[in-house]
mmCIF file of C-alpha atoms and ligand atoms in Angstrom:
data_model
loop_
_atom_site.group_PDB
_atom_site.id
_atom_site.type_symbol
_atom_site.label_atom_id
_atom_site.label_comp_id
_atom_site.label_asym_id
_atom_site.label_seq_id
_atom_site.Cartn_x
_atom_site.Cartn_y
_atom_site.Cartn_z
ATOM 1 C CA MET A 26 -113.936 -18.226 124.728
ATOM 2 C CA LYS A 27 -115.452 -19.645 127.925
ATOM 3 C CA GLY A 28 -115.424 -17.544 131.087
ATOM 4 C CA ILE A 29 -114.244 -14.203 129.693
ATOM 5 C CA GLU A 30 -117.653 -12.553 129.277
ATOM 6 C CA GLY A 31 -118.561 -10.405 132.290
ATOM 7 C CA GLY A 32 -114.998 -10.467 133.657
ATOM 8 C CA VAL A 33 -112.666 -7.533 134.218
ATOM 9 C CA ALA A 34 -109.239 -7.353 132.553
ATOM 10 C CA LEU A 35 -106.299 -5.063 133.276
ATOM 11 C CA VAL A 36 -103.932 -4.697 130.305
ATOM 12 C CA SER A 37 -100.634 -2.806 130.511
ATOM 13 C CA GLY A 38 -98.915 -1.474 127.426
ATOM 14 C CA ALA A 39 -102.436 -1.110 126.050
ATOM 15 C CA ALA A 40 -101.671 1.984 123.953
ATOM 16 C CA SER A 41 -99.949 0.075 121.166
ATOM 17 C CA GLY A 42 -99.158 -3.193 119.431
ATOM 18 C CA ILE A 43 -99.768 -6.408 121.359
ATOM 19 C CA GLY A 44 -101.379 -4.681 124.361
ATOM 20 C CA ARG A 45 -103.888 -2.783 122.233
ATOM 21 C CA ALA A 46 -104.838 -5.901 120.240
ATOM 22 C CA THR A 47 -105.305 -7.862 123.478
ATOM 23 C CA ALA A 48 -107.387 -5.123 125.125
ATOM 24 C CA GLN A 49 -109.601 -5.157 122.033
ATOM 25 C CA ARG A 50 -109.883 -8.964 122.056
ATOM 26 C CA PHE A 51 -110.823 -9.053 125.759
ATOM 27 C CA ALA A 52 -113.557 -6.502 125.021
ATOM 28 C CA GLU A 53 -114.784 -8.455 121.968
ATOM 29 C CA GLU A 54 -115.117 -11.517 124.208
ATOM 30 C CA GLY A 55 -117.260 -9.487 126.626
ATOM 31 C CA ALA A 56 -114.807 -8.413 129.344
ATOM 32 C CA SER A 57 -114.563 -4.874 130.707
ATOM 33 C CA VAL A 58 -111.062 -3.532 130.170
ATOM 34 C CA VAL A 59 -108.796 -1.220 132.139
ATOM 35 C CA ALA A 60 -106.219 -0.039 129.625
ATOM 36 C CA ALA A 61 -103.016 1.100 131.346
ATOM 37 C CA ASP A 62 -100.078 2.793 129.653
ATOM 38 C CA ILE A 63 -97.633 5.668 130.012
ATOM 39 C CA ASP A 64 -98.809 6.899 126.574
ATOM 40 C CA VAL A 65 -102.030 8.841 127.201
ATOM 41 C CA GLU A 66 -102.954 9.544 123.580
ATOM 42 C CA GLY A 67 -102.448 5.934 122.466
ATOM 43 C CA GLY A 68 -104.275 4.579 125.518
ATOM 44 C CA GLU A 69 -107.276 6.818 124.926
ATOM 45 C CA GLU A 70 -107.306 5.738 121.273
ATOM 46 C CA THR A 71 -107.475 2.082 122.387
ATOM 47 C CA VAL A 72 -110.453 2.897 124.613
ATOM 48 C CA SER A 73 -112.276 4.729 121.834
ATOM 49 C CA ARG A 74 -111.681 1.802 119.431
ATOM 50 C CA ILE A 75 -113.191 -0.572 122.022
ATOM 51 C CA GLU A 76 -116.144 1.736 122.702
ATOM 52 C CA SER A 77 -116.838 2.193 118.996
ATOM 53 C CA GLU A 78 -117.274 -1.598 118.780
ATOM 54 C CA GLY A 79 -119.713 -1.512 121.716
ATOM 55 C CA GLY A 80 -117.223 -2.644 124.382
ATOM 56 C CA GLU A 81 -116.450 -1.274 127.843
ATOM 57 C CA ALA A 82 -113.058 0.223 128.652
ATOM 58 C CA THR A 83 -111.347 2.840 130.817
ATOM 59 C CA PHE A 84 -107.881 4.309 130.341
ATOM 60 C CA ILE A 85 -105.574 5.008 133.257
ATOM 61 C CA GLU A 86 -102.182 6.669 132.847
ATOM 62 C CA THR A 87 -99.719 4.207 134.373
ATOM 63 C CA ASP A 88 -95.964 3.950 134.564
ATOM 64 C CA VAL A 89 -95.289 0.294 135.381
ATOM 65 C CA THR A 90 -92.068 1.222 137.192
ATOM 66 C CA ASP A 91 -94.202 3.035 139.788
ATOM 67 C CA GLU A 92 -96.062 0.597 142.039
ATOM 68 C CA ASP A 93 -98.467 3.336 143.186
ATOM 69 C CA ASP A 94 -99.610 3.722 139.577
ATOM 70 C CA LEU A 95 -100.226 -0.014 139.368
ATOM 71 C CA ALA A 96 -102.141 0.027 142.649
ATOM 72 C CA ALA A 97 -104.314 2.789 141.172
ATOM 73 C CA ALA A 98 -104.890 0.747 138.019
ATOM 74 C CA VAL A 99 -106.048 -2.252 140.072
ATOM 75 C CA GLU A 100 -108.257 0.038 142.165
ATOM 76 C CA THR A 101 -109.778 1.453 138.962
ATOM 77 C CA ALA A 102 -110.735 -2.063 137.882
ATOM 78 C CA VAL A 103 -112.356 -2.858 141.233
ATOM 79 C CA ASP A 104 -114.059 0.543 141.702
ATOM 80 C CA THR A 105 -115.291 0.903 138.121
ATOM 81 C CA TYR A 106 -116.223 -2.680 137.239
ATOM 82 C CA GLY A 107 -116.433 -4.497 140.590
ATOM 83 C CA SER A 108 -113.466 -6.912 140.480
ATOM 84 C CA LEU A 109 -110.189 -7.853 138.848
ATOM 85 C CA ASP A 110 -110.295 -11.213 137.102
ATOM 86 C CA PHE A 111 -107.617 -11.108 134.402
ATOM 87 C CA ALA A 112 -104.343 -9.236 134.070
ATOM 88 C CA PHE A 113 -102.028 -8.978 131.086
ATOM 89 C CA ASN A 114 -98.696 -7.547 132.245
ATOM 90 C CA ASN A 115 -97.316 -6.585 128.886
ATOM 91 C CA ALA A 116 -95.698 -3.129 128.903
ATOM 92 C CA GLY A 117 -92.119 -3.404 127.745
ATOM 93 C CA ILE A 118 -89.257 -1.824 125.873
ATOM 94 C CA GLU A 119 -86.510 -3.281 123.741
ATOM 95 C CA GLY A 120 -83.780 -0.971 125.079
ATOM 96 C CA GLY A 121 -80.646 -0.107 123.184
ATOM 97 C CA ASP A 122 -78.492 -2.780 121.621
ATOM 98 C CA ALA A 123 -74.791 -2.937 122.353
ATOM 99 C CA VAL A 124 -72.101 -5.549 122.791
ATOM 100 C CA PHE A 125 -71.859 -6.848 126.329
ATOM 101 C CA SER A 126 -68.830 -4.772 127.386
ATOM 102 C CA GLU A 127 -70.500 -1.580 126.135
ATOM 103 C CA GLN A 128 -73.856 -2.060 127.865
ATOM 104 C CA ASP A 129 -74.287 0.981 130.097
ATOM 105 C CA ASP A 130 -75.944 1.146 133.519
ATOM 106 C CA ALA A 131 -78.729 3.440 132.350
ATOM 107 C CA ASN A 132 -79.895 1.025 129.645
ATOM 108 C CA TRP A 133 -79.563 -2.016 131.928
ATOM 109 C CA ASN A 134 -81.550 -0.336 134.716
ATOM 110 C CA GLN A 135 -84.288 1.020 132.460
ATOM 111 C CA VAL A 136 -84.891 -2.284 130.669
ATOM 112 C CA LEU A 137 -84.903 -4.266 133.932
ATOM 113 C CA ASP A 138 -87.108 -1.643 135.628
ATOM 114 C CA ILE A 139 -89.813 -1.692 132.990
ATOM 115 C CA ASN A 140 -89.697 -5.275 131.741
ATOM 116 C CA LEU A 141 -89.048 -7.160 134.989
ATOM 117 C CA ASN A 142 -89.677 -4.919 138.013
ATOM 118 C CA GLY A 143 -92.820 -3.662 136.252
ATOM 119 C CA VAL A 144 -94.199 -7.211 136.054
ATOM 120 C CA PHE A 145 -93.253 -7.959 139.663
ATOM 121 C CA PHE A 146 -94.885 -4.739 140.954
ATOM 122 C CA ALA A 147 -98.001 -5.413 138.873
ATOM 123 C CA MET A 148 -98.400 -8.949 140.203
ATOM 124 C CA ARG A 149 -97.879 -7.792 143.780
ATOM 125 C CA GLU A 150 -100.856 -5.444 143.357
ATOM 126 C CA GLU A 151 -103.034 -7.743 141.245
ATOM 127 C CA ILE A 152 -102.824 -10.943 143.300
ATOM 128 C CA PRO A 153 -104.623 -9.698 146.454
ATOM 129 C CA ALA A 154 -107.383 -8.121 144.348
ATOM 130 C CA MET A 155 -107.865 -11.362 142.421
ATOM 131 C CA MET A 156 -107.947 -13.370 145.641
ATOM 132 C CA GLU A 157 -110.725 -11.060 146.863
ATOM 133 C CA SER A 158 -112.825 -12.112 143.874
ATOM 134 C CA GLY A 159 -112.040 -15.814 144.378
ATOM 135 C CA GLY A 160 -109.250 -16.276 141.837
ATOM 136 C CA GLY A 161 -108.216 -15.207 138.382
ATOM 137 C CA ALA A 162 -105.651 -15.498 135.634
ATOM 138 C CA ILE A 163 -102.489 -13.540 134.931
ATOM 139 C CA VAL A 164 -100.498 -13.572 131.709
ATOM 140 C CA ASN A 165 -97.075 -11.928 131.558
ATOM 141 C CA THR A 166 -95.403 -10.961 128.303
ATOM 142 C CA ALA A 167 -91.961 -12.474 128.038
ATOM 143 C CA SER A 168 -90.509 -13.179 124.592
ATOM 144 C CA VAL A 169 -88.627 -15.916 122.790
ATOM 145 C CA ALA A 170 -85.782 -13.917 124.374
ATOM 146 C CA GLY A 171 -87.081 -15.398 127.644
ATOM 147 C CA ILE A 172 -85.805 -18.846 126.599
ATOM 148 C CA LEU A 173 -83.082 -18.053 124.040
ATOM 149 C CA GLY A 174 -80.007 -15.828 124.000
ATOM 150 C CA PHE A 175 -79.580 -13.043 121.435
ATOM 151 C CA PRO A 176 -76.403 -11.052 120.767
ATOM 152 C CA ASN A 177 -76.237 -7.375 121.816
ATOM 153 C CA LEU A 178 -79.486 -7.551 123.782
ATOM 154 C CA SER A 179 -78.301 -8.818 127.175
ATOM 155 C CA PRO A 180 -80.542 -6.555 129.345
ATOM 156 C CA TYR A 181 -83.635 -7.432 127.300
ATOM 157 C CA VAL A 182 -82.835 -11.155 127.334
ATOM 158 C CA ALA A 183 -82.123 -11.095 131.088
ATOM 159 C CA SER A 184 -85.365 -9.226 131.792
ATOM 160 C CA LYS A 185 -87.460 -11.678 129.773
ATOM 161 C CA HIS A 186 -85.797 -14.748 131.363
ATOM 162 C CA GLY A 187 -86.701 -13.097 134.674
ATOM 163 C CA VAL A 188 -90.348 -12.820 133.628
ATOM 164 C CA VAL A 189 -90.413 -16.552 132.818
ATOM 165 C CA GLY A 190 -88.990 -17.374 136.273
ATOM 166 C CA LEU A 191 -91.366 -15.049 138.061
ATOM 167 C CA THR A 192 -94.275 -16.629 136.204
ATOM 168 C CA LYS A 193 -93.292 -20.166 137.220
ATOM 169 C CA SER A 194 -92.802 -19.222 140.890
ATOM 170 C CA ALA A 195 -96.108 -17.395 141.115
ATOM 171 C CA ALA A 196 -97.924 -20.278 139.415
ATOM 172 C CA VAL A 197 -96.600 -22.837 141.875
ATOM 173 C CA GLU A 198 -97.359 -20.605 144.841
ATOM 174 C CA LEU A 199 -100.854 -19.516 143.805
ATOM 175 C CA SER A 200 -102.364 -22.515 142.062
ATOM 176 C CA SER A 201 -104.164 -23.765 145.172
ATOM 177 C CA ASP A 202 -105.735 -20.286 145.566
ATOM 178 C CA GLY A 203 -107.466 -20.557 142.192
ATOM 179 C CA LEU A 204 -105.033 -18.242 140.478
ATOM 180 C CA ARG A 205 -103.286 -19.249 137.258
ATOM 181 C CA VAL A 206 -100.172 -17.471 135.979
ATOM 182 C CA ASN A 207 -98.688 -18.024 132.516
ATOM 183 C CA ALA A 208 -96.331 -16.239 130.153
ATOM 184 C CA VAL A 209 -96.693 -15.602 126.453
ATOM 185 C CA LEU A 210 -93.499 -15.587 124.393
ATOM 186 C CA PRO A 211 -93.985 -13.623 121.184
ATOM 187 C CA GLY A 212 -91.578 -14.198 118.319
ATOM 188 C CA VAL A 213 -91.131 -11.287 115.929
ATOM 189 C CA ILE A 214 -94.479 -9.504 115.837
ATOM 190 C CA ASP A 215 -95.576 -6.719 113.523
ATOM 191 C CA THR A 216 -95.823 -3.810 115.998
ATOM 192 C CA PRO A 217 -94.156 -0.400 116.414
ATOM 193 C CA MET A 218 -91.437 -2.169 118.468
ATOM 194 C CA SER A 219 -90.338 -4.444 115.614
ATOM 195 C CA ALA A 220 -90.839 -1.596 113.122
ATOM 196 C CA ARG A 221 -88.260 0.417 115.085
ATOM 197 C CA ALA A 222 -85.785 -2.464 114.742
ATOM 198 C CA GLY A 223 -86.609 -2.776 111.023
ATOM 199 C CA ASP A 224 -86.130 0.968 110.473
ATOM 200 C CA GLN A 225 -82.721 0.749 112.104
ATOM 201 C CA ASP A 226 -81.591 -2.109 109.904
ATOM 202 C CA PRO A 227 -83.924 -3.318 107.128
ATOM 203 C CA GLU A 228 -81.407 -5.925 105.977
ATOM 204 C CA VAL A 229 -81.257 -7.584 109.420
ATOM 205 C CA MET A 230 -85.071 -7.541 109.533
ATOM 206 C CA GLU A 231 -85.232 -9.270 106.146
ATOM 207 C CA GLN A 232 -82.799 -11.945 107.342
ATOM 208 C CA THR A 233 -84.786 -12.353 110.568
ATOM 209 C CA THR A 234 -88.027 -12.891 108.632
ATOM 210 C CA ALA A 235 -86.338 -15.401 106.326
ATOM 211 C CA GLY A 236 -85.182 -17.291 109.450
ATOM 212 C CA ILE A 237 -88.730 -17.722 110.793
ATOM 213 C CA PRO A 238 -90.179 -21.102 109.708
ATOM 214 C CA ALA A 239 -93.513 -19.366 108.939
ATOM 215 C CA ARG A 240 -91.556 -16.859 106.748
ATOM 216 C CA ARG A 241 -93.575 -13.931 108.070
ATOM 217 C CA LEU A 242 -93.913 -11.767 111.153
ATOM 218 C CA GLY A 243 -96.693 -12.587 113.593
ATOM 219 C CA GLN A 244 -99.664 -10.268 113.991
ATOM 220 C CA PRO A 245 -100.531 -8.742 117.390
ATOM 221 C CA GLU A 246 -103.970 -10.344 117.109
ATOM 222 C CA GLU A 247 -102.283 -13.787 117.127
ATOM 223 C CA ILE A 248 -100.727 -12.996 120.513
ATOM 224 C CA ALA A 249 -104.019 -11.538 121.765
ATOM 225 C CA ALA A 250 -105.877 -14.755 120.917
ATOM 226 C CA THR A 251 -103.374 -16.806 122.949
ATOM 227 C CA VAL A 252 -103.489 -14.434 125.930
ATOM 228 C CA VAL A 253 -107.281 -14.373 126.124
ATOM 229 C CA TRP A 254 -107.398 -18.158 125.715
ATOM 230 C CA LEU A 255 -104.893 -18.516 128.595
ATOM 231 C CA CYS A 256 -107.247 -16.415 130.744
ATOM 232 C CA SER A 257 -110.316 -18.395 129.695
ATOM 233 C CA GLU A 258 -111.852 -21.462 131.320
ATOM 234 C CA ASP A 259 -110.702 -23.414 128.271
ATOM 235 C CA ALA A 260 -107.195 -23.176 129.793
ATOM 236 C CA SER A 261 -108.354 -24.020 133.329
ATOM 237 C CA TYR A 262 -105.549 -26.574 133.967
ATOM 238 C CA VAL A 263 -102.766 -24.541 132.337
ATOM 239 C CA THR A 264 -100.466 -22.710 134.735
ATOM 240 C CA GLY A 265 -96.798 -21.800 134.984
ATOM 241 C CA GLN A 266 -96.340 -22.279 131.242
ATOM 242 C CA SER A 267 -94.400 -20.177 128.782
ATOM 243 C CA ILE A 268 -96.225 -20.398 125.478
ATOM 244 C CA ALA A 269 -94.213 -19.327 122.440
ATOM 245 C CA VAL A 270 -96.262 -17.776 119.628
ATOM 246 C CA ASP A 271 -93.496 -17.431 117.100
ATOM 247 C CA GLY A 272 -94.178 -19.186 113.791
ATOM 248 C CA GLY A 273 -91.810 -21.970 114.866
ATOM 249 C CA PHE A 274 -88.819 -19.677 115.511
ATOM 250 C CA SER A 275 -87.810 -21.124 118.879
ATOM 251 C CA VAL A 276 -88.033 -24.819 117.977
ATOM 252 C CA GLN A 277 -85.863 -25.022 114.861
HETATM 253 P P1 NAD B 24 -95.019 -1.452 121.475
HETATM 254 O O1 NAD B 24 -93.816 -0.586 121.569
HETATM 255 O O2 NAD B 24 -95.914 -1.361 120.307
HETATM 256 O O3 NAD B 24 -95.903 -1.316 122.800
HETATM 257 C C1 NAD B 24 -95.327 -1.239 124.087
HETATM 258 C C2 NAD B 24 -96.240 -0.416 124.973
HETATM 259 O O4 NAD B 24 -95.667 -0.369 126.289
HETATM 260 C C3 NAD B 24 -96.362 1.049 124.496
HETATM 261 O O5 NAD B 24 -97.718 1.420 124.435
HETATM 262 C C4 NAD B 24 -95.603 1.838 125.543
HETATM 263 O O6 NAD B 24 -96.108 3.146 125.749
HETATM 264 C C5 NAD B 24 -95.811 0.962 126.765
HETATM 265 N N1 NAD B 24 -94.822 1.245 127.802
HETATM 266 C C6 NAD B 24 -93.474 1.374 127.679
HETATM 267 N N2 NAD B 24 -92.925 1.700 128.856
HETATM 268 C C7 NAD B 24 -93.940 1.791 129.753
HETATM 269 C C8 NAD B 24 -94.014 2.091 131.141
HETATM 270 N N3 NAD B 24 -92.916 2.404 131.854
HETATM 271 N N4 NAD B 24 -95.222 2.066 131.751
HETATM 272 C C9 NAD B 24 -96.340 1.773 131.037
HETATM 273 N N5 NAD B 24 -96.338 1.504 129.722
HETATM 274 C C10 NAD B 24 -95.143 1.503 129.088
HETATM 275 O O7 NAD B 24 -94.428 -2.929 121.585
HETATM 276 P P2 NAD B 24 -95.125 -4.366 121.467
HETATM 277 O O8 NAD B 24 -94.414 -5.076 120.375
HETATM 278 O O9 NAD B 24 -96.603 -4.302 121.484
HETATM 279 O O10 NAD B 24 -94.572 -4.983 122.841
HETATM 280 C C11 NAD B 24 -95.401 -5.424 123.881
HETATM 281 C C12 NAD B 24 -94.642 -6.459 124.676
HETATM 282 O O11 NAD B 24 -94.320 -7.563 123.835
HETATM 283 C C13 NAD B 24 -93.308 -5.980 125.273
HETATM 284 O O12 NAD B 24 -93.176 -6.487 126.583
HETATM 285 C C14 NAD B 24 -92.281 -6.608 124.349
HETATM 286 O O13 NAD B 24 -91.036 -6.799 124.994
HETATM 287 C C15 NAD B 24 -92.953 -7.895 123.982
HETATM 288 N N6 NAD B 24 -92.455 -8.512 122.757
HETATM 289 C C16 NAD B 24 -92.619 -7.905 121.548
HETATM 290 C C17 NAD B 24 -92.120 -8.532 120.421
HETATM 291 C C18 NAD B 24 -92.255 -7.923 119.035
HETATM 292 O O14 NAD B 24 -91.652 -8.456 118.082
HETATM 293 N N7 NAD B 24 -93.023 -6.884 118.840
HETATM 294 C C19 NAD B 24 -91.468 -9.758 120.525
HETATM 295 C C20 NAD B 24 -91.331 -10.349 121.777
HETATM 296 C C21 NAD B 24 -91.840 -9.723 122.899
#
């Protein structure tokens, strides 16, 4: 993909699933990667997978609810590789599911803190660094739950709608500075997150898969390809968009 080689990418949630696949794809396309995650073992494993393929990557332990951690992650990109060109703000949790009246404060706050505040804090740190290097591209992970409602998941759905709104606002504000901001909206993707849901209720998972027009889960590599394309020069006029990668789930 055009314009990725030689760039520097920061990926959060890089220890697992979609984040790991995207960190690997950035490296395959020739970018240096800062892999950020709260999970040290998984993050270091991502780095060693990239290095074993001849790529460049550094892990930094990062809790996306702590803006100082995100500032340190951005600083690692600039100090280690010279700039920050691409950011994939992807760390997220599904939270607990409960009917609306039984949603507790702790779950609400944790989901909003990680999924929405985490993206806001990350962008607040990334944008000045990208402006220093003359522009860049940010992709935030929302979900089809960023454009659709789902029962029993109100905090998750609210957080992902928030990510879509934040993405649009930032895109409008920053376009003239050479900075593009988009969101990727995964459908049901085969990662530890969806496996946890499937373990809880295999029957619901089977019904969910049957309800996807593609009749299968997506692979993390299919999200990674979209994210890296959104960061590439091939997507140079694409900004503020929420791109669903969902096997047709959200358009039926
Ligand atoms: P995953 O559980 O495999 O990976 C999530 C990663 O985020 C983990 O490595 C975890 O350690 C990290 N993380 C969690 N809290 C963190 C924190 N406070 N600070 C830093 N890192 C933290 O899940 P995944 O499926 O790869 O999910 C990635 C993103 O995709 C999430 O934002 C999720 O909401 C979104 N998403 C996933 C699906 C799906 O079906 N898998 C669908 C739609 C959206």
